Amino acid sequence: MPRTVWYPGHMAKGSRKLRELAEKLDLIIEVRDSRAPASTAAPFARALSKIRPVIRVLSKKDLAQSENLALWLKSGSKIFAVNLREHKGLANLRRAILEFKPQHREVRLAVVGIPNVGKSLLLNSLIKKSNANVGGIPGVTKSVSWYKNDGMLIVDSPGILDPHAEPGVHLVLSWLGCAKPEAVGGWENAALSLLKFLKEKHMLNLIPVDCDPDEANEITLERIGVRFGCLISGGRVNPELAARRFVESFSSGKLGLVSLEVPGENSLLEWQLDNS
């Protein structure tokens, strides 16, 4: 299988810097995707939690099914769901953060997480400015930077993936925009694995064409290409473009609300390991 690890030098540097800073902080904010809270956990968050308290923020709550999200919010303490695009759910989070504020100075915290889960959007919301780099490309934040506002001193960090991840882990994360498909065999590889998952989990409503669960995924992808107008000369479908349009539509929520994991059950990543 193609190489699955996407771990540029700035990620390794950011990880080392965060570990050095952890003892100087009061709090860690870990951002995860509401649609897959287990699979989008930061690989080093557990280690940091042994040094400082961790508040978990489930971003993109507007893209997750509300009944499933409610289960995740009840699965532990200090878990908050937010819609960062519309600045919803931030008031309770702010209050929880300021509970850790010493009387003599600002509360010091870090915002951590894997790429493209909403770290920089959360940072911007907390400091009420747009100083941090924000974008849809995983890894846009290139270095560790500090921001100060409203009783908080916040350190931002690059999105960091696990360099020791099992084969297929980053393939699954590519469905959510958290890893680059180019590093896991390309868009077509990502799309075909996503189609397989949706069919096996009876989520055919998220596939933008009518299809049979037993239909070959390549055939379904070709029909998706026709649906999205991904045609080349001779009326043939460009499979890579069709795959990209499909995966990007899924990750952005254009195909509908979805929750890929339930607390206490096998994670999305475990499904990939079982099917690799």
mmCIF file of C-alpha atoms in Angstrom:
data_model
loop_
_atom_site.group_PDB
_atom_site.id
_atom_site.type_symbol
_atom_site.label_atom_id
_atom_site.label_comp_id
_atom_site.label_asym_id
_atom_site.label_seq_id
_atom_site.Cartn_x
_atom_site.Cartn_y
_atom_site.Cartn_z
ATOM 1 C CA MET A 1 0.000 0.000 0.000
ATOM 2 C CA PRO A 2 1.288 3.565 -0.662
ATOM 3 C CA ARG A 3 3.029 5.503 2.075
ATOM 4 C CA THR A 4 0.396 6.809 4.476
ATOM 5 C CA VAL A 5 2.356 9.185 6.679
ATOM 6 C CA TRP A 6 2.215 12.914 5.955
ATOM 7 C CA TYR A 7 4.508 14.425 8.564
ATOM 8 C CA PRO A 8 6.407 17.496 7.280
ATOM 9 C CA GLY A 9 9.292 18.968 9.237
ATOM 10 C CA HIS A 10 7.204 21.790 10.715
ATOM 11 C CA MET A 11 4.951 19.180 12.373
ATOM 12 C CA ALA A 12 7.886 17.485 14.082
ATOM 13 C CA LYS A 13 9.272 20.846 15.191
ATOM 14 C CA GLY A 14 5.873 21.956 16.502
ATOM 15 C CA SER A 15 5.425 18.726 18.445
ATOM 16 C CA ARG A 16 8.801 19.128 20.148
ATOM 17 C CA LYS A 17 8.069 22.767 20.980
ATOM 18 C CA LEU A 18 4.699 21.931 22.516
ATOM 19 C CA ARG A 19 6.211 19.297 24.759
ATOM 20 C CA GLU A 20 8.766 21.843 25.932
ATOM 21 C CA LEU A 21 6.040 24.424 26.601
ATOM 22 C CA ALA A 22 3.534 22.094 28.285
ATOM 23 C CA GLU A 23 4.883 22.555 31.809
ATOM 24 C CA LYS A 24 4.596 26.338 31.455
ATOM 25 C CA LEU A 25 0.923 26.151 30.509
ATOM 26 C CA ASP A 26 -2.192 26.002 32.674
ATOM 27 C CA LEU A 27 -4.366 24.158 30.174
ATOM 28 C CA ILE A 28 -4.464 22.279 26.863
ATOM 29 C CA ILE A 29 -7.331 22.701 24.390
ATOM 30 C CA GLU A 30 -7.572 19.699 22.060
ATOM 31 C CA VAL A 31 -9.746 20.154 18.970
ATOM 32 C CA ARG A 32 -11.387 17.159 17.291
ATOM 33 C CA ASP A 33 -13.929 16.744 14.499
ATOM 34 C CA SER A 34 -17.464 16.133 15.839
ATOM 35 C CA ARG A 35 -18.089 13.564 13.112
ATOM 36 C CA ALA A 36 -15.260 11.285 14.257
ATOM 37 C CA PRO A 37 -14.066 12.335 17.735
ATOM 38 C CA ALA A 38 -12.054 9.166 18.395
ATOM 39 C CA SER A 39 -10.255 9.000 15.064
ATOM 40 C CA THR A 40 -9.383 12.713 15.012
ATOM 41 C CA ALA A 41 -7.724 12.678 18.436
ATOM 42 C CA ALA A 42 -4.307 14.333 18.499
ATOM 43 C CA PRO A 43 -1.628 11.613 18.712
ATOM 44 C CA PHE A 44 0.187 13.315 21.605
ATOM 45 C CA ALA A 45 -2.821 14.645 23.570
ATOM 46 C CA ARG A 46 -2.832 11.724 25.999
ATOM 47 C CA ALA A 47 0.803 12.379 26.882
ATOM 48 C CA LEU A 48 0.095 16.091 27.378
ATOM 49 C CA SER A 49 -2.904 15.271 29.606
ATOM 50 C CA LYS A 50 -0.487 13.736 32.104
ATOM 51 C CA ILE A 51 1.183 17.141 32.402
ATOM 52 C CA ARG A 52 -1.736 19.577 32.237
ATOM 53 C CA PRO A 53 -5.583 19.462 32.225
ATOM 54 C CA VAL A 54 -7.164 18.997 28.791
ATOM 55 C CA ILE A 55 -10.442 20.469 27.534
ATOM 56 C CA ARG A 56 -11.735 18.736 24.401
ATOM 57 C CA VAL A 57 -13.512 20.802 21.780
ATOM 58 C CA LEU A 58 -15.596 19.014 19.151
ATOM 59 C CA SER A 59 -15.623 21.307 16.133
ATOM 60 C CA LYS A 60 -17.955 21.321 13.119
ATOM 61 C CA LYS A 61 -20.934 20.338 15.254
ATOM 62 C CA ASP A 62 -23.154 21.663 12.473
ATOM 63 C CA LEU A 63 -21.927 18.791 10.261
ATOM 64 C CA ALA A 64 -22.603 15.999 12.796
ATOM 65 C CA GLN A 65 -25.874 14.284 13.680
ATOM 66 C CA SER A 66 -27.153 15.902 16.879
ATOM 67 C CA GLU A 67 -28.234 12.697 18.651
ATOM 68 C CA ASN A 68 -24.815 11.136 18.174
ATOM 69 C CA LEU A 69 -23.019 14.322 19.186
ATOM 70 C CA ALA A 70 -25.024 14.369 22.420
ATOM 71 C CA LEU A 71 -23.620 10.937 23.283
ATOM 72 C CA TRP A 72 -20.070 12.193 22.845
ATOM 73 C CA LEU A 73 -20.729 15.204 25.062
ATOM 74 C CA LYS A 74 -21.912 12.842 27.798
ATOM 75 C CA SER A 75 -18.942 10.485 27.383
ATOM 76 C CA GLY A 76 -16.595 12.533 29.556
ATOM 77 C CA SER A 77 -16.051 15.784 31.418
ATOM 78 C CA LYS A 78 -14.817 19.049 29.935
ATOM 79 C CA ILE A 79 -16.087 18.311 26.419
ATOM 80 C CA PHE A 80 -17.634 21.133 24.380
ATOM 81 C CA ALA A 81 -19.170 21.173 20.888
ATOM 82 C CA VAL A 82 -18.828 24.295 18.761
ATOM 83 C CA ASN A 83 -19.750 25.651 15.344
ATOM 84 C CA LEU A 84 -16.791 27.921 14.680
ATOM 85 C CA ARG A 85 -18.075 29.256 11.364
ATOM 86 C CA GLU A 86 -21.079 30.761 13.125
ATOM 87 C CA HIS A 87 -19.377 31.285 16.519
ATOM 88 C CA LYS A 88 -21.833 29.019 18.324
ATOM 89 C CA GLY A 89 -21.005 27.233 21.578
ATOM 90 C CA LEU A 90 -18.115 29.510 22.530
ATOM 91 C CA ALA A 91 -19.564 31.193 25.637
ATOM 92 C CA ASN A 92 -19.526 28.030 27.762
ATOM 93 C CA LEU A 93 -16.058 27.166 26.492
ATOM 94 C CA ARG A 94 -14.710 30.588 27.466
ATOM 95 C CA ARG A 95 -16.087 30.227 30.981
ATOM 96 C CA ALA A 96 -14.509 26.793 31.326
ATOM 97 C CA ILE A 97 -11.133 28.125 30.175
ATOM 98 C CA LEU A 98 -11.176 31.076 32.560
ATOM 99 C CA GLU A 99 -11.786 28.720 35.491
ATOM 100 C CA PHE A 100 -8.084 27.855 35.147
ATOM 101 C CA LYS A 101 -6.958 31.513 35.243
ATOM 102 C CA PRO A 102 -4.580 32.379 38.119
ATOM 103 C CA GLN A 103 -5.405 35.615 39.942
ATOM 104 C CA HIS A 104 -2.095 37.270 39.076
ATOM 105 C CA ARG A 105 -1.920 36.701 35.289
ATOM 106 C CA GLU A 106 -3.613 35.436 32.149
ATOM 107 C CA VAL A 107 -4.463 31.771 31.777
ATOM 108 C CA ARG A 108 -1.846 30.131 29.543
ATOM 109 C CA LEU A 109 -3.113 27.515 27.120
ATOM 110 C CA ALA A 110 -2.284 25.705 23.900
ATOM 111 C CA VAL A 111 -4.656 24.832 21.067
ATOM 112 C CA VAL A 112 -3.652 21.450 19.613
ATOM 113 C CA GLY A 113 -5.035 18.905 17.172
ATOM 114 C CA ILE A 114 -4.495 17.152 13.866
ATOM 115 C CA PRO A 115 -4.690 19.174 10.606
ATOM 116 C CA ASN A 116 -7.877 20.909 9.515
ATOM 117 C CA VAL A 117 -10.078 20.190 12.545
ATOM 118 C CA GLY A 118 -10.526 23.918 13.246
ATOM 119 C CA LYS A 119 -7.625 24.880 15.524
ATOM 120 C CA SER A 120 -6.924 28.246 13.914
ATOM 121 C CA LEU A 121 -10.622 29.087 13.646
ATOM 122 C CA LEU A 122 -10.971 28.393 17.364
ATOM 123 C CA LEU A 123 -7.926 30.512 18.124
ATOM 124 C CA ASN A 124 -9.353 33.400 16.090
ATOM 125 C CA SER A 125 -12.654 33.112 17.938
ATOM 126 C CA LEU A 126 -10.969 33.096 21.346
ATOM 127 C CA ILE A 127 -8.798 36.131 20.650
ATOM 128 C CA LYS A 128 -11.599 37.828 18.666
ATOM 129 C CA LYS A 129 -9.240 38.630 15.820
ATOM 130 C CA SER A 130 -8.081 37.102 12.536
ATOM 131 C CA ASN A 131 -4.355 37.054 13.174
ATOM 132 C CA ALA A 132 -3.887 33.293 12.832
ATOM 133 C CA ASN A 133 -3.639 31.618 9.449
ATOM 134 C CA VAL A 134 -6.933 29.929 8.629
ATOM 135 C CA GLY A 135 -7.541 27.743 5.570
ATOM 136 C CA GLY A 136 -8.916 24.488 4.279
ATOM 137 C CA ILE A 137 -5.498 23.020 3.451
ATOM 138 C CA PRO A 138 -4.162 20.626 6.134
ATOM 139 C CA GLY A 139 -0.988 21.997 7.716
ATOM 140 C CA VAL A 140 -1.593 25.713 6.981
ATOM 141 C CA THR A 141 -0.270 26.810 10.399
ATOM 142 C CA LYS A 142 3.491 26.413 10.007
ATOM 143 C CA SER A 143 4.939 27.347 13.419
ATOM 144 C CA VAL A 144 4.223 27.873 17.090
ATOM 145 C CA SER A 145 2.917 31.401 17.767
ATOM 146 C CA TRP A 146 1.481 33.236 20.791
ATOM 147 C CA TYR A 147 -1.706 35.318 20.936
ATOM 148 C CA LYS A 148 -3.060 37.382 23.843
ATOM 149 C CA ASN A 149 -6.589 38.607 24.539
ATOM 150 C CA ASP A 150 -9.451 38.574 27.042
ATOM 151 C CA GLY A 151 -7.475 37.135 29.975
ATOM 152 C CA MET A 152 -5.886 34.407 27.840
ATOM 153 C CA LEU A 153 -2.376 33.827 26.524
ATOM 154 C CA ILE A 154 -2.692 31.211 23.772
ATOM 155 C CA VAL A 155 -0.073 29.286 21.839
ATOM 156 C CA ASP A 156 -1.053 27.999 18.417
ATOM 157 C CA SER A 157 0.599 24.999 16.776
ATOM 158 C CA PRO A 158 0.706 23.181 13.445
ATOM 159 C CA GLY A 159 -1.654 20.270 12.912
ATOM 160 C CA ILE A 160 0.316 17.166 13.855
ATOM 161 C CA LEU A 161 -0.359 13.653 12.609
ATOM 162 C CA ASP A 162 1.072 10.450 14.035
ATOM 163 C CA PRO A 163 4.281 9.518 12.154
ATOM 164 C CA HIS A 164 3.919 5.945 13.433
ATOM 165 C CA ALA A 165 0.304 5.487 12.292
ATOM 166 C CA GLU A 166 -0.713 2.096 10.896
ATOM 167 C CA PRO A 167 -1.280 1.813 7.114
ATOM 168 C CA GLY A 168 -4.658 3.222 6.138
ATOM 169 C CA VAL A 169 -5.091 5.591 9.088
ATOM 170 C CA HIS A 170 -4.382 8.715 7.061
ATOM 171 C CA LEU A 171 -6.500 7.369 4.230
ATOM 172 C CA VAL A 172 -9.520 7.480 6.532
ATOM 173 C CA LEU A 173 -8.554 10.937 7.808
ATOM 174 C CA SER A 174 -8.471 12.157 4.205
ATOM 175 C CA TRP A 175 -12.251 11.668 4.058
ATOM 176 C CA LEU A 176 -12.573 14.485 6.612
ATOM 177 C CA GLY A 177 -9.951 16.712 5.037
ATOM 178 C CA CYS A 178 -7.433 15.986 7.817
ATOM 179 C CA ALA A 179 -4.810 14.338 5.596
ATOM 180 C CA LYS A 180 -3.764 14.875 2.002
ATOM 181 C CA PRO A 181 -5.097 12.192 -0.384
ATOM 182 C CA GLU A 182 -1.971 12.691 -2.503
ATOM 183 C CA ALA A 183 0.025 11.128 0.348
ATOM 184 C CA VAL A 184 -2.243 8.077 0.636
ATOM 185 C CA GLY A 185 -2.536 6.870 -2.935
ATOM 186 C CA GLY A 186 -4.530 9.713 -4.467
ATOM 187 C CA TRP A 187 -8.114 10.945 -4.537
ATOM 188 C CA GLU A 188 -9.438 7.841 -6.273
ATOM 189 C CA ASN A 189 -8.043 5.595 -3.557
ATOM 190 C CA ALA A 190 -9.627 7.801 -0.891
ATOM 191 C CA ALA A 191 -12.993 7.880 -2.673
ATOM 192 C CA LEU A 192 -13.175 4.123 -3.231
ATOM 193 C CA SER A 193 -12.435 3.407 0.435
ATOM 194 C CA LEU A 194 -15.055 5.969 1.489
ATOM 195 C CA LEU A 195 -17.649 4.362 -0.805
ATOM 196 C CA LYS A 196 -16.864 0.969 0.681
ATOM 197 C CA PHE A 197 -17.339 2.323 4.207
ATOM 198 C CA LEU A 198 -20.627 4.090 3.432
ATOM 199 C CA LYS A 199 -22.074 0.996 1.785
ATOM 200 C CA GLU A 200 -21.027 -1.332 4.610
ATOM 201 C CA LYS A 201 -22.427 1.059 7.237
ATOM 202 C CA HIS A 202 -25.736 1.501 5.373
ATOM 203 C CA MET A 203 -25.132 5.201 4.705
ATOM 204 C CA LEU A 204 -26.216 5.155 1.076
ATOM 205 C CA ASN A 205 -28.030 8.466 1.583
ATOM 206 C CA LEU A 206 -24.616 10.175 1.638
ATOM 207 C CA ILE A 207 -23.720 8.877 -1.828
ATOM 208 C CA PRO A 208 -24.924 11.465 -4.391
ATOM 209 C CA VAL A 209 -26.278 8.856 -6.847
ATOM 210 C CA ASP A 210 -28.615 5.899 -6.496
ATOM 211 C CA CYS A 211 -26.613 2.716 -6.086
ATOM 212 C CA ASP A 212 -26.873 -0.870 -4.984
ATOM 213 C CA PRO A 213 -24.813 -1.907 -1.929
ATOM 214 C CA ASP A 214 -23.422 -4.796 -3.989
ATOM 215 C CA GLU A 215 -22.512 -2.565 -6.916
ATOM 216 C CA ALA A 216 -18.779 -2.264 -7.588
ATOM 217 C CA ASN A 217 -17.381 0.925 -6.054
ATOM 218 C CA GLU A 218 -15.634 1.799 -9.325
ATOM 219 C CA ILE A 219 -19.020 1.765 -11.076
ATOM 220 C CA THR A 220 -20.530 3.978 -8.377
ATOM 221 C CA LEU A 221 -17.630 6.420 -8.674
ATOM 222 C CA GLU A 222 -18.123 6.604 -12.433
ATOM 223 C CA ARG A 223 -21.794 7.458 -11.934
ATOM 224 C CA ILE A 224 -20.787 10.106 -9.400
ATOM 225 C CA GLY A 225 -18.447 11.539 -12.032
ATOM 226 C CA VAL A 226 -21.339 11.837 -14.469
ATOM 227 C CA ARG A 227 -23.459 13.452 -11.756
ATOM 228 C CA PHE A 228 -20.755 16.044 -11.001
ATOM 229 C CA GLY A 229 -19.927 16.668 -14.662
ATOM 230 C CA CYS A 230 -16.373 15.283 -14.459
ATOM 231 C CA LEU A 231 -16.189 14.411 -18.148
ATOM 232 C CA ILE A 232 -13.327 14.432 -20.615
ATOM 233 C CA SER A 233 -13.160 13.878 -24.378
ATOM 234 C CA GLY A 234 -15.487 11.210 -25.686
ATOM 235 C CA GLY A 235 -17.867 11.666 -22.751
ATOM 236 C CA ARG A 236 -15.670 9.556 -20.497
ATOM 237 C CA VAL A 237 -15.427 10.221 -16.758
ATOM 238 C CA ASN A 238 -12.202 11.549 -15.245
ATOM 239 C CA PRO A 239 -12.034 9.205 -12.218
ATOM 240 C CA GLU A 240 -9.525 11.289 -10.238
ATOM 241 C CA LEU A 241 -11.589 14.457 -10.618
ATOM 242 C CA ALA A 242 -14.801 12.579 -9.786
ATOM 243 C CA ALA A 243 -13.109 11.179 -6.690
ATOM 244 C CA ARG A 244 -11.922 14.604 -5.592
ATOM 245 C CA ARG A 245 -15.355 16.182 -6.033
ATOM 246 C CA PHE A 246 -16.943 13.321 -4.059
ATOM 247 C CA VAL A 247 -14.481 13.375 -1.138
ATOM 248 C CA GLU A 248 -14.494 17.169 -0.903
ATOM 249 C CA SER A 249 -18.309 17.244 -0.945
ATOM 250 C CA PHE A 250 -18.363 14.664 1.841
ATOM 251 C CA SER A 251 -15.763 16.404 4.019
ATOM 252 C CA SER A 252 -17.445 19.801 3.652
ATOM 253 C CA GLY A 253 -20.851 18.436 4.668
ATOM 254 C CA LYS A 254 -22.499 19.114 1.316
ATOM 255 C CA LEU A 255 -23.751 15.511 1.141
ATOM 256 C CA GLY A 256 -25.535 15.713 4.507
ATOM 257 C CA LEU A 257 -24.996 15.434 8.250
ATOM 258 C CA VAL A 258 -22.999 12.403 9.336
ATOM 259 C CA SER A 259 -21.573 10.820 12.471
ATOM 260 C CA LEU A 260 -18.963 8.160 11.765
ATOM 261 C CA GLU A 261 -18.345 6.984 15.328
ATOM 262 C CA VAL A 262 -20.309 6.163 18.470
ATOM 263 C CA PRO A 263 -18.733 6.297 21.959
ATOM 264 C CA GLY A 264 -17.615 2.886 23.164
ATOM 265 C CA GLU A 265 -17.713 1.239 19.735
ATOM 266 C CA ASN A 266 -14.930 0.539 17.271
ATOM 267 C CA SER A 267 -13.430 3.690 15.819
ATOM 268 C CA LEU A 268 -13.343 4.633 12.171
ATOM 269 C CA LEU A 269 -9.622 3.889 12.163
ATOM 270 C CA GLU A 270 -10.206 0.374 13.482
ATOM 271 C CA TRP A 271 -12.593 -0.239 10.586
ATOM 272 C CA GLN A 272 -9.835 0.778 8.189
ATOM 273 C CA LEU A 273 -7.315 -1.520 9.885
ATOM 274 C CA ASP A 274 -9.785 -4.411 9.595
ATOM 275 C CA ASN A 275 -10.291 -3.686 5.903
ATOM 276 C CA SER A 276 -6.735 -2.944 4.840
#
